[in-house]
Amino acid sequence: MFGITRCWLNTIEWQKRGLPHAHILVWLKDRIRPEEIDQIISAEIPDPLIDQELFDIVTKHMIHGPCGAFNMTSQCMENGKCKKNFPKPHTNDTITDIDGYPMYRRRSTENGGHTFTMRLPNFPNQVEFDNQWVVPYSPLLSKIYKAHINVELCSSVKSIKYICKYVNKGSDLAIFEAQNINKNDEIARYQMGRYISSNEAIWHILSFPIHERDPAVQHLAIHLENGQRVYFTEENVLQRAFEAPKTTLTEFFTLYQKPDVFGQFAKTLVYGDVPRYFTWNKSSKKWEPRKHGKPHPSITGIFKAKKLGRLYTVHPKQRECFYLRLLLVNVPGPTSFEFLRTVNGRVFNTYQDACRELQLLEDDNHWDLTLADAALTSTPNNIRQLFAIILTTCYPSQAQTLWEKYKNCMTEDILHRIRQINQCQNIDYTPEMYNEALVLIEELCVLISNLPLNHYGMTSPNRPATDIVNTDLQRENQYDHGSLATIIMNSEPLLTAEQKIIYDRIMLAVAAEQGGFFFLDAPGGTGKTFLISLILAKIWSQQKIALAVASSGIATLFQ
């Protein structure tokens, strides 16, 4: 009724009161244009003189609430407002929203809208309602089923995600407490229970469907060579270690090696198209030709189904796996991991180099322009920060090229400092200066993503790998010992007898390098922070490292 359907998804949900309802998401082949929305979706009260049946259905099933001033105890009320934003504002035309559902036409009575009256429990007289309270509906569906059917046009990803979340959220949950008078375990006291109503129980007992979708989706594994996920026990650990498990990806390579017609046909497919013509046998871990579906027009024995193949998403931080996925999406008929790294007879060391040779990577022109603009207006320190952000969050394909082009701009302050020290303006850039700038950039990358420069295709600076974290070590050794001594001298006499016992015991363990766990428990305002601050100052004054950590954001404010 809405046009040719490309795919659909639905799920059945129960509320705590036990009423089942369906959430259905339909993708159409032809997109509904804004001027066509009013023809299939309405948010107005019908004219009773034209269609009395539809008027009765809408006023009975498609009126929200009423809530707000009419009923402040309605379930949709939260902090004095309706969570569904009723009543809606009047509008003479449907307006499509870029971040949600459209604003459907809701004409006022002055502009041709209709009203109806309804008696409310707390009001002596009948109350008149207009289009502001109508839930969007399809006139045809409402007349067919004579029930509450909310129909919306999903004009953004946000609204699509709202429907899709019901597939995975499961039944409603409730937290209940089971008390044991002989044991007070705060963790074990609370249990998470799944709420199942009588209607939902019958639905499960009779094996009625809960989720349905068309077409089906086959998840396809993505991993580097010998990077399969392995599950093992004590009994089969050796077998798993010497025999790599088969996955949809490894069997994807062997599929093309078959000499029959299926192997020849498979050479024309990319990884994501395989589930259309082959089924994955979970028991034998093999791709098998489909026996049913739409016959291939020219190859006998090949059948095509509507099933979709979807490769698991890989974050760009996993660089090689990310570029491997890019190759699998674009290169048909690979026979091995090495085949994917081979372009025009040349075997590349990395999948990124193969992608670059095949021109599958985006041009870095926009990052080039960004750095060029920063070079004209920003300080070298700011340019280095910008470059580190680009490396860690934007993943340019030619990071080394960008560095070579703008390394002078990022090293200018280092050159100026060297010239000032040596009182000589003829000193030019040297490899040592560039290396120092790379060290500063790498420290920023480690701070942002905890990954060194070589992870982003850059040359590592010339220093030991352990120096990467030296900034943290230096920070912990840069305390003002004079101020620490003053804190200790002023605070130690203020310790109470109980605090002095705790203080001496902990400092004795620190001096003897014995280690240990100490639990300090006391009501608020009794000096816990004062005691801990004194312990930290004492340890720092001895040029030792003491780290104050907390398990909550609020606690860190007092550390």
PDB file of N, CA, C and O in Angstrom, residues 241-292:
ATOM      1  N   ALA A 241      45.407 -24.855  19.321  1.00  0.00           N
ATOM      2  CA  ALA A 241      46.643 -24.134  19.045  1.00  0.00           C
ATOM      3  C   ALA A 241      47.250 -24.538  17.697  1.00  0.00           C
ATOM      4  O   ALA A 241      47.807 -23.699  16.985  1.00  0.00           O
ATOM      5  N   PHE A 242      47.156 -25.816  17.336  1.00  0.00           N
ATOM      6  CA  PHE A 242      47.778 -26.309  16.112  1.00  0.00           C
ATOM      7  C   PHE A 242      46.819 -26.348  14.918  1.00  0.00           C
ATOM      8  O   PHE A 242      47.254 -26.496  13.785  1.00  0.00           O
ATOM      9  N   GLU A 243      45.543 -26.229  15.177  1.00  0.00           N
ATOM     10  CA  GLU A 243      44.552 -26.278  14.096  1.00  0.00           C
ATOM     11  C   GLU A 243      43.681 -25.025  14.169  1.00  0.00           C
ATOM     12  O   GLU A 243      42.790 -24.914  15.007  1.00  0.00           O
ATOM     13  N   ALA A 244      43.954 -24.079  13.276  1.00  0.00           N
ATOM     14  CA  ALA A 244      43.210 -22.819  13.288  1.00  0.00           C
ATOM     15  C   ALA A 244      41.752 -23.075  12.903  1.00  0.00           C
ATOM     16  O   ALA A 244      41.469 -23.837  11.973  1.00  0.00           O
ATOM     17  N   PRO A 245      40.814 -22.468  13.603  1.00  0.00           N
ATOM     18  CA  PRO A 245      39.393 -22.690  13.282  1.00  0.00           C
ATOM     19  C   PRO A 245      39.015 -22.078  11.935  1.00  0.00           C
ATOM     20  O   PRO A 245      39.577 -21.065  11.512  1.00  0.00           O
ATOM     21  N   LYS A 246      38.066 -22.691  11.284  1.00  0.00           N
ATOM     22  CA  LYS A 246      37.577 -22.186  10.011  1.00  0.00           C
ATOM     23  C   LYS A 246      36.560 -21.078  10.262  1.00  0.00           C
ATOM     24  O   LYS A 246      35.750 -21.161  11.179  1.00  0.00           O
ATOM     25  N   THR A 247      36.626 -20.050   9.439  1.00  0.00           N
ATOM     26  CA  THR A 247      35.672 -18.946   9.520  1.00  0.00           C
ATOM     27  C   THR A 247      35.079 -18.698   8.138  1.00  0.00           C
ATOM     28  O   THR A 247      35.540 -19.270   7.134  1.00  0.00           O
ATOM     29  N   THR A 248      34.079 -17.840   8.093  1.00  0.00           N
ATOM     30  CA  THR A 248      33.491 -17.500   6.793  1.00  0.00           C
ATOM     31  C   THR A 248      34.518 -16.853   5.873  1.00  0.00           C
ATOM     32  O   THR A 248      34.406 -16.962   4.647  1.00  0.00           O
ATOM     33  N   LEU A 249      35.550 -16.198   6.456  1.00  0.00           N
ATOM     34  CA  LEU A 249      36.573 -15.549   5.636  1.00  0.00           C
ATOM     35  C   LEU A 249      37.574 -16.566   5.084  1.00  0.00           C
ATOM     36  O   LEU A 249      37.891 -16.542   3.887  1.00  0.00           O
ATOM     37  N   THR A 250      38.079 -17.464   5.921  1.00  0.00           N
ATOM     38  CA  THR A 250      39.041 -18.460   5.436  1.00  0.00           C
ATOM     39  C   THR A 250      38.401 -19.391   4.410  1.00  0.00           C
ATOM     40  O   THR A 250      39.037 -19.769   3.417  1.00  0.00           O
ATOM     41  N   GLU A 251      37.137 -19.750   4.626  1.00  0.00           N
ATOM     42  CA  GLU A 251      36.457 -20.597   3.648  1.00  0.00           C
ATOM     43  C   GLU A 251      36.050 -19.812   2.413  1.00  0.00           C
ATOM     44  O   GLU A 251      35.810 -20.397   1.355  1.00  0.00           O
ATOM     45  N   PHE A 252      35.980 -18.524   2.532  1.00  0.00           N
ATOM     46  CA  PHE A 252      35.741 -17.656   1.375  1.00  0.00           C
ATOM     47  C   PHE A 252      36.900 -17.770   0.385  1.00  0.00           C
ATOM     48  O   PHE A 252      36.705 -17.808  -0.830  1.00  0.00           O
ATOM     49  N   PHE A 253      38.129 -17.875   0.903  1.00  0.00           N
ATOM     50  CA  PHE A 253      39.291 -18.039   0.030  1.00  0.00           C
ATOM     51  C   PHE A 253      39.287 -19.409  -0.653  1.00  0.00           C
ATOM     52  O   PHE A 253      39.593 -19.520  -1.840  1.00  0.00           O
ATOM     53  N   THR A 254      38.961 -20.462   0.113  1.00  0.00           N
ATOM     54  CA  THR A 254      38.972 -21.809  -0.477  1.00  0.00           C
ATOM     55  C   THR A 254      37.835 -22.004  -1.467  1.00  0.00           C
ATOM     56  O   THR A 254      37.916 -22.877  -2.339  1.00  0.00           O
ATOM     57  N   LEU A 255      36.794 -21.200  -1.352  1.00  0.00           N
ATOM     58  CA  LEU A 255      35.660 -21.328  -2.263  1.00  0.00           C
ATOM     59  C   LEU A 255      36.093 -21.064  -3.700  1.00  0.00           C
ATOM     60  O   LEU A 255      35.622 -21.731  -4.634  1.00  0.00           O
ATOM     61  N   TYR A 256      37.003 -20.132  -3.895  1.00  0.00           N
ATOM     62  CA  TYR A 256      37.431 -19.781  -5.244  1.00  0.00           C
ATOM     63  C   TYR A 256      38.405 -20.798  -5.828  1.00  0.00           C
ATOM     64  O   TYR A 256      38.706 -20.755  -7.012  1.00  0.00           O
ATOM     65  N   GLN A 257      38.951 -21.656  -4.989  1.00  0.00           N
ATOM     66  CA  GLN A 257      39.935 -22.627  -5.466  1.00  0.00           C
ATOM     67  C   GLN A 257      39.303 -23.888  -6.038  1.00  0.00           C
ATOM     68  O   GLN A 257      40.001 -24.762  -6.530  1.00  0.00           O
ATOM     69  N   LYS A 258      37.975 -24.001  -5.956  1.00  0.00           N
ATOM     70  CA  LYS A 258      37.301 -25.176  -6.491  1.00  0.00           C
ATOM     71  C   LYS A 258      37.324 -25.127  -8.014  1.00  0.00           C
ATOM     72  O   LYS A 258      37.060 -24.093  -8.623  1.00  0.00           O
ATOM     73  N   PRO A 259      37.608 -26.274  -8.666  1.00  0.00           N
ATOM     74  CA  PRO A 259      37.712 -26.268 -10.138  1.00  0.00           C
ATOM     75  C   PRO A 259      36.360 -26.315 -10.847  1.00  0.00           C
ATOM     76  O   PRO A 259      36.308 -26.180 -12.064  1.00  0.00           O
ATOM     77  N   ASP A 260      35.266 -26.541 -10.123  1.00  0.00           N
ATOM     78  CA  ASP A 260      33.964 -26.694 -10.766  1.00  0.00           C
ATOM     79  C   ASP A 260      33.385 -25.343 -11.142  1.00  0.00           C
ATOM     80  O   ASP A 260      34.006 -24.292 -10.976  1.00  0.00           O
ATOM     81  N   VAL A 261      32.148 -25.372 -11.623  1.00  0.00           N
ATOM     82  CA  VAL A 261      31.491 -24.157 -12.081  1.00  0.00           C
ATOM     83  C   VAL A 261      31.242 -23.185 -10.931  1.00  0.00           C
ATOM     84  O   VAL A 261      31.252 -21.968 -11.123  1.00  0.00           O
ATOM     85  N   PHE A 262      31.063 -23.724  -9.718  1.00  0.00           N
ATOM     86  CA  PHE A 262      30.823 -22.855  -8.572  1.00  0.00           C
ATOM     87  C   PHE A 262      32.065 -22.049  -8.228  1.00  0.00           C
ATOM     88  O   PHE A 262      31.983 -20.876  -7.871  1.00  0.00           O
ATOM     89  N   GLY A 263      33.236 -22.679  -8.316  1.00  0.00           N
ATOM     90  CA  GLY A 263      34.466 -21.957  -8.051  1.00  0.00           C
ATOM     91  C   GLY A 263      34.737 -20.875  -9.077  1.00  0.00           C
ATOM     92  O   GLY A 263      35.200 -19.785  -8.749  1.00  0.00           O
ATOM     93  N   GLN A 264      34.445 -21.188 -10.355  1.00  0.00           N
ATOM     94  CA  GLN A 264      34.637 -20.189 -11.405  1.00  0.00           C
ATOM     95  C   GLN A 264      33.685 -19.012 -11.225  1.00  0.00           C
ATOM     96  O   GLN A 264      34.057 -17.856 -11.429  1.00  0.00           O
ATOM     97  N   PHE A 265      32.436 -19.323 -10.837  1.00  0.00           N
ATOM     98  CA  PHE A 265      31.471 -18.241 -10.632  1.00  0.00           C
ATOM     99  C   PHE A 265      31.841 -17.404  -9.415  1.00  0.00           C
ATOM    100  O   PHE A 265      31.672 -16.183  -9.405  1.00  0.00           O
ATOM    101  N   ALA A 266      32.382 -18.066  -8.362  1.00  0.00           N
ATOM    102  CA  ALA A 266      32.728 -17.354  -7.138  1.00  0.00           C
ATOM    103  C   ALA A 266      33.821 -16.319  -7.372  1.00  0.00           C
ATOM    104  O   ALA A 266      33.924 -15.336  -6.633  1.00  0.00           O
ATOM    105  N   LYS A 267      34.636 -16.522  -8.406  1.00  0.00           N
ATOM    106  CA  LYS A 267      35.709 -15.573  -8.679  1.00  0.00           C
ATOM    107  C   LYS A 267      35.185 -14.209  -9.116  1.00  0.00           C
ATOM    108  O   LYS A 267      35.941 -13.234  -9.142  1.00  0.00           O
ATOM    109  N   THR A 268      33.916 -14.161  -9.455  1.00  0.00           N
ATOM    110  CA  THR A 268      33.329 -12.884  -9.869  1.00  0.00           C
ATOM    111  C   THR A 268      32.680 -12.139  -8.705  1.00  0.00           C
ATOM    112  O   THR A 268      32.160 -11.041  -8.898  1.00  0.00           O
ATOM    113  N   LEU A 269      32.702 -12.734  -7.512  1.00  0.00           N
ATOM    114  CA  LEU A 269      31.992 -12.162  -6.369  1.00  0.00           C
ATOM    115  C   LEU A 269      32.957 -11.509  -5.395  1.00  0.00           C
ATOM    116  O   LEU A 269      34.088 -11.971  -5.209  1.00  0.00           O
ATOM    117  N   VAL A 270      32.485 -10.444  -4.760  1.00  0.00           N
ATOM    118  CA  VAL A 270      33.198  -9.902  -3.610  1.00  0.00           C
ATOM    119  C   VAL A 270      32.644 -10.585  -2.359  1.00  0.00           C
ATOM    120  O   VAL A 270      31.604 -11.255  -2.400  1.00  0.00           O
ATOM    121  N   TYR A 271      33.311 -10.385  -1.251  1.00  0.00           N
ATOM    122  CA  TYR A 271      32.984 -11.094  -0.011  1.00  0.00           C
ATOM    123  C   TYR A 271      31.525 -10.894   0.397  1.00  0.00           C
ATOM    124  O   TYR A 271      30.824 -11.844   0.769  1.00  0.00           O
ATOM    125  N   GLY A 272      31.033  -9.677   0.315  1.00  0.00           N
ATOM    126  CA  GLY A 272      29.686  -9.385   0.785  1.00  0.00           C
ATOM    127  C   GLY A 272      28.586  -9.993  -0.078  1.00  0.00           C
ATOM    128  O   GLY A 272      27.437 -10.093   0.368  1.00  0.00           O
ATOM    129  N   ASP A 273      28.903 -10.406  -1.313  1.00  0.00           N
ATOM    130  CA  ASP A 273      27.893 -10.973  -2.209  1.00  0.00           C
ATOM    131  C   ASP A 273      27.782 -12.487  -2.097  1.00  0.00           C
ATOM    132  O   ASP A 273      26.867 -13.079  -2.682  1.00  0.00           O
ATOM    133  N   VAL A 274      28.691 -13.135  -1.379  1.00  0.00           N
ATOM    134  CA  VAL A 274      28.687 -14.596  -1.309  1.00  0.00           C
ATOM    135  C   VAL A 274      27.388 -15.150  -0.714  1.00  0.00           C
ATOM    136  O   VAL A 274      26.831 -16.120  -1.241  1.00  0.00           O
ATOM    137  N   PRO A 275      26.831 -14.597   0.383  1.00  0.00           N
ATOM    138  CA  PRO A 275      25.596 -15.173   0.937  1.00  0.00           C
ATOM    139  C   PRO A 275      24.405 -15.147  -0.016  1.00  0.00           C
ATOM    140  O   PRO A 275      23.436 -15.869   0.215  1.00  0.00           O
ATOM    141  N   ARG A 276      24.464 -14.356  -1.081  1.00  0.00           N
ATOM    142  CA  ARG A 276      23.364 -14.356  -2.035  1.00  0.00           C
ATOM    143  C   ARG A 276      23.299 -15.670  -2.810  1.00  0.00           C
ATOM    144  O   ARG A 276      22.211 -16.112  -3.202  1.00  0.00           O
ATOM    145  N   TYR A 277      24.461 -16.296  -3.034  1.00  0.00           N
ATOM    146  CA  TYR A 277      24.529 -17.491  -3.882  1.00  0.00           C
ATOM    147  C   TYR A 277      24.966 -18.736  -3.123  1.00  0.00           C
ATOM    148  O   TYR A 277      24.837 -19.842  -3.650  1.00  0.00           O
ATOM    149  N   PHE A 278      25.486 -18.576  -1.901  1.00  0.00           N
ATOM    150  CA  PHE A 278      25.967 -19.707  -1.118  1.00  0.00           C
ATOM    151  C   PHE A 278      25.423 -19.591   0.305  1.00  0.00           C
ATOM    152  O   PHE A 278      25.191 -18.489   0.810  1.00  0.00           O
ATOM    153  N   THR A 279      25.227 -20.726   0.958  1.00  0.00           N
ATOM    154  CA  THR A 279      24.784 -20.765   2.349  1.00  0.00           C
ATOM    155  C   THR A 279      25.927 -21.253   3.222  1.00  0.00           C
ATOM    156  O   THR A 279      26.731 -22.103   2.799  1.00  0.00           O
ATOM    157  N   TRP A 280      25.987 -20.734   4.435  1.00  0.00           N
ATOM    158  CA  TRP A 280      27.048 -21.106   5.376  1.00  0.00           C
ATOM    159  C   TRP A 280      26.554 -22.247   6.254  1.00  0.00           C
ATOM    160  O   TRP A 280      25.587 -22.117   6.990  1.00  0.00           O
ATOM    161  N   ASN A 281      27.232 -23.412   6.132  1.00  0.00           N
ATOM    162  CA  ASN A 281      26.905 -24.587   6.933  1.00  0.00           C
ATOM    163  C   ASN A 281      27.669 -24.490   8.254  1.00  0.00           C
ATOM    164  O   ASN A 281      28.892 -24.618   8.275  1.00  0.00           O
ATOM    165  N   LYS A 282      26.951 -24.255   9.338  1.00  0.00           N
ATOM    166  CA  LYS A 282      27.612 -24.050  10.616  1.00  0.00           C
ATOM    167  C   LYS A 282      28.277 -25.310  11.153  1.00  0.00           C
ATOM    168  O   LYS A 282      29.273 -25.222  11.876  1.00  0.00           O
ATOM    169  N   SER A 283      27.737 -26.471  10.837  1.00  0.00           N
ATOM    170  CA  SER A 283      28.305 -27.708  11.365  1.00  0.00           C
ATOM    171  C   SER A 283      29.588 -28.096  10.635  1.00  0.00           C
ATOM    172  O   SER A 283      30.593 -28.434  11.258  1.00  0.00           O
ATOM    173  N   SER A 284      29.583 -28.019   9.308  1.00  0.00           N
ATOM    174  CA  SER A 284      30.782 -28.393   8.541  1.00  0.00           C
ATOM    175  C   SER A 284      31.710 -27.221   8.280  1.00  0.00           C
ATOM    176  O   SER A 284      32.812 -27.411   7.761  1.00  0.00           O
ATOM    177  N   LYS A 285      31.275 -25.999   8.619  1.00  0.00           N
ATOM    178  CA  LYS A 285      32.076 -24.790   8.413  1.00  0.00           C
ATOM    179  C   LYS A 285      32.486 -24.647   6.945  1.00  0.00           C
ATOM    180  O   LYS A 285      33.659 -24.489   6.610  1.00  0.00           O
ATOM    181  N   LYS A 286      31.482 -24.688   6.060  1.00  0.00           N
ATOM    182  CA  LYS A 286      31.762 -24.570   4.627  1.00  0.00           C
ATOM    183  C   LYS A 286      30.660 -23.760   3.957  1.00  0.00           C
ATOM    184  O   LYS A 286      29.526 -23.706   4.426  1.00  0.00           O
ATOM    185  N   TRP A 287      31.047 -23.117   2.851  1.00  0.00           N
ATOM    186  CA  TRP A 287      30.072 -22.465   1.984  1.00  0.00           C
ATOM    187  C   TRP A 287      29.530 -23.493   1.008  1.00  0.00           C
ATOM    188  O   TRP A 287      30.294 -24.186   0.338  1.00  0.00           O
ATOM    189  N   GLU A 288      28.208 -23.598   0.919  1.00  0.00           N
ATOM    190  CA  GLU A 288      27.567 -24.563   0.028  1.00  0.00           C
ATOM    191  C   GLU A 288      26.661 -23.814  -0.949  1.00  0.00           C
ATOM    192  O   GLU A 288      25.990 -22.849  -0.567  1.00  0.00           O
ATOM    193  N   PRO A 289      26.618 -24.257  -2.209  1.00  0.00           N
ATOM    194  CA  PRO A 289      25.763 -23.569  -3.201  1.00  0.00           C
ATOM    195  C   PRO A 289      24.292 -23.648  -2.808  1.00  0.00           C
ATOM    196  O   PRO A 289      23.830 -24.651  -2.262  1.00  0.00           O
ATOM    197  N   ARG A 290      23.570 -22.592  -3.091  1.00  0.00           N
ATOM    198  CA  ARG A 290      22.136 -22.582  -2.811  1.00  0.00           C
ATOM    199  C   ARG A 290      21.409 -23.501  -3.783  1.00  0.00           C
ATOM    200  O   ARG A 290      21.766 -23.602  -4.962  1.00  0.00           O
ATOM    201  N   LYS A 291      20.385 -24.136  -3.248  1.00  0.00           N
ATOM    202  CA  LYS A 291      19.590 -25.062  -4.068  1.00  0.00           C
ATOM    203  C   LYS A 291      18.241 -24.466  -4.444  1.00  0.00           C
ATOM    204  O   LYS A 291      17.499 -25.074  -5.232  1.00  0.00           O
ATOM    205  N   HIS A 292      17.908 -23.332  -3.862  1.00  0.00           N
ATOM    206  CA  HIS A 292      16.635 -22.695  -4.168  1.00  0.00           C
ATOM    207  C   HIS A 292      16.864 -21.197  -4.352  1.00  0.00           C
ATOM    208  O   HIS A 292      17.842 -20.633  -3.869  1.00  0.00           O
TER     209      HIS A 292
END
